[in-house]
Short mmCIF file of C-alpha atoms in Angstrom, two decimals:
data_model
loop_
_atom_site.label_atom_id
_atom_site.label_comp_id
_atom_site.label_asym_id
_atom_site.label_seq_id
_atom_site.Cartn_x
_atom_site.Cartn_y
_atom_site.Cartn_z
CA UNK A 8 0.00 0.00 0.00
CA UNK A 9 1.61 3.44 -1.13
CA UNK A 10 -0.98 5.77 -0.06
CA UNK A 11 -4.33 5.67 2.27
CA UNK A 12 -7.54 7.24 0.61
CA UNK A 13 -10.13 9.03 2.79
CA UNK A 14 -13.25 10.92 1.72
CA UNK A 15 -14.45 13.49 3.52
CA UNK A 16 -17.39 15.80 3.86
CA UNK A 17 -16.95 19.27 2.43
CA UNK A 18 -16.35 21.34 5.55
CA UNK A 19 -13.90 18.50 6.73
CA UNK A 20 -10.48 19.54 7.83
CA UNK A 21 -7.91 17.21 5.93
CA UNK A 22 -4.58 17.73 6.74
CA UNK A 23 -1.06 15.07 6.76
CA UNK A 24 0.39 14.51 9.74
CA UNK A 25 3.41 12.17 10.41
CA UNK A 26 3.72 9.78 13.56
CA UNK A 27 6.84 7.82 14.01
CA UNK A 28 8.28 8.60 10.59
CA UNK A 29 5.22 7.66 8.78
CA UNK A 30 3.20 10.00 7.04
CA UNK A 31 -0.64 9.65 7.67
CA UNK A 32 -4.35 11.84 7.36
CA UNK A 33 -5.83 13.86 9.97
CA UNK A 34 -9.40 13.49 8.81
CA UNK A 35 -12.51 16.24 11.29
CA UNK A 36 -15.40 16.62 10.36
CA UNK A 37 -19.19 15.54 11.47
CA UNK A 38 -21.53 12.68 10.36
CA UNK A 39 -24.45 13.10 9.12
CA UNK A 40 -26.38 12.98 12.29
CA UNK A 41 -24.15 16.09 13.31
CA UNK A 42 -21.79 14.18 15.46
CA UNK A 43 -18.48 15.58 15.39
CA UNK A 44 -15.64 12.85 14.40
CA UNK A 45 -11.84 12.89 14.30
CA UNK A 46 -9.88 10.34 12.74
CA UNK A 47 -6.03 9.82 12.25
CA UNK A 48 -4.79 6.91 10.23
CA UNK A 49 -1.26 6.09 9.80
CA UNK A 50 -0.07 3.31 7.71
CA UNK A 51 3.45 1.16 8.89
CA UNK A 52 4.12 -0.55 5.25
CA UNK A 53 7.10 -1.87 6.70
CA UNK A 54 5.01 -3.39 9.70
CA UNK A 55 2.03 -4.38 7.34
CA UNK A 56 -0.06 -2.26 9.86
CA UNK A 57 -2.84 0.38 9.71
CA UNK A 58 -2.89 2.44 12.72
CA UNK A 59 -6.60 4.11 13.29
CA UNK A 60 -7.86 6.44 16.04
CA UNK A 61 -11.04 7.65 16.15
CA UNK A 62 -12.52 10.35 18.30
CA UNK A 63 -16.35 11.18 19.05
CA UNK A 64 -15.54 12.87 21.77
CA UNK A 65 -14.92 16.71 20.87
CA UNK A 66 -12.87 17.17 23.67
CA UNK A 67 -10.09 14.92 22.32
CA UNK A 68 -8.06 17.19 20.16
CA UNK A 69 -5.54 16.18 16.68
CA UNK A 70 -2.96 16.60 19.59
CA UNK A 71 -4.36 13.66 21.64
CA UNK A 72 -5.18 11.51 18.83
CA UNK A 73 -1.07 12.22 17.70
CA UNK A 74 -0.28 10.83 21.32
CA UNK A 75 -2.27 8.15 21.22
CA UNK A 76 -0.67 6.80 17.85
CA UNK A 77 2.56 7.57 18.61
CA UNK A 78 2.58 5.33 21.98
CA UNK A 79 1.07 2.40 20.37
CA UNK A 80 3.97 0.17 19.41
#
């Protein structure tokens, strides 16, 4: 996998980020039902892994979901 595709809502903030050396998508933006959402996904190619967080909370912040990925090993 080379790249990660994400489509997102019109007023969505979309914006690369980069967690341990690997570049990702910082994806906020609200469901249909109005819920807010944040979602960072981070692909390790040389781990074979996808690394997701998802926030519903809108106190979490793009810094807390950055912290969360980063720790997971």
């Amino acid at each position: 996998m080379k790249y990660i595709e994400e489509e997102a809502g019109p007023d969505a903030i979309v914006e690369k980020v980069k967690v341990q050396n690997y570049e990702g998508l910082y994806i906020a933006g609200k469901l249909m039902d109005g819920t807010e959402e944040k979602v960072l996904k981070v692909y390790q190619e040389d781990k074979n892994r996808l690394i997701e967080v998802v926030a519903m909370n809108p106190v979490l912040t793009k810094k807390d979901l950055l912290m969360i990925a980063r720790n997971l090993k």
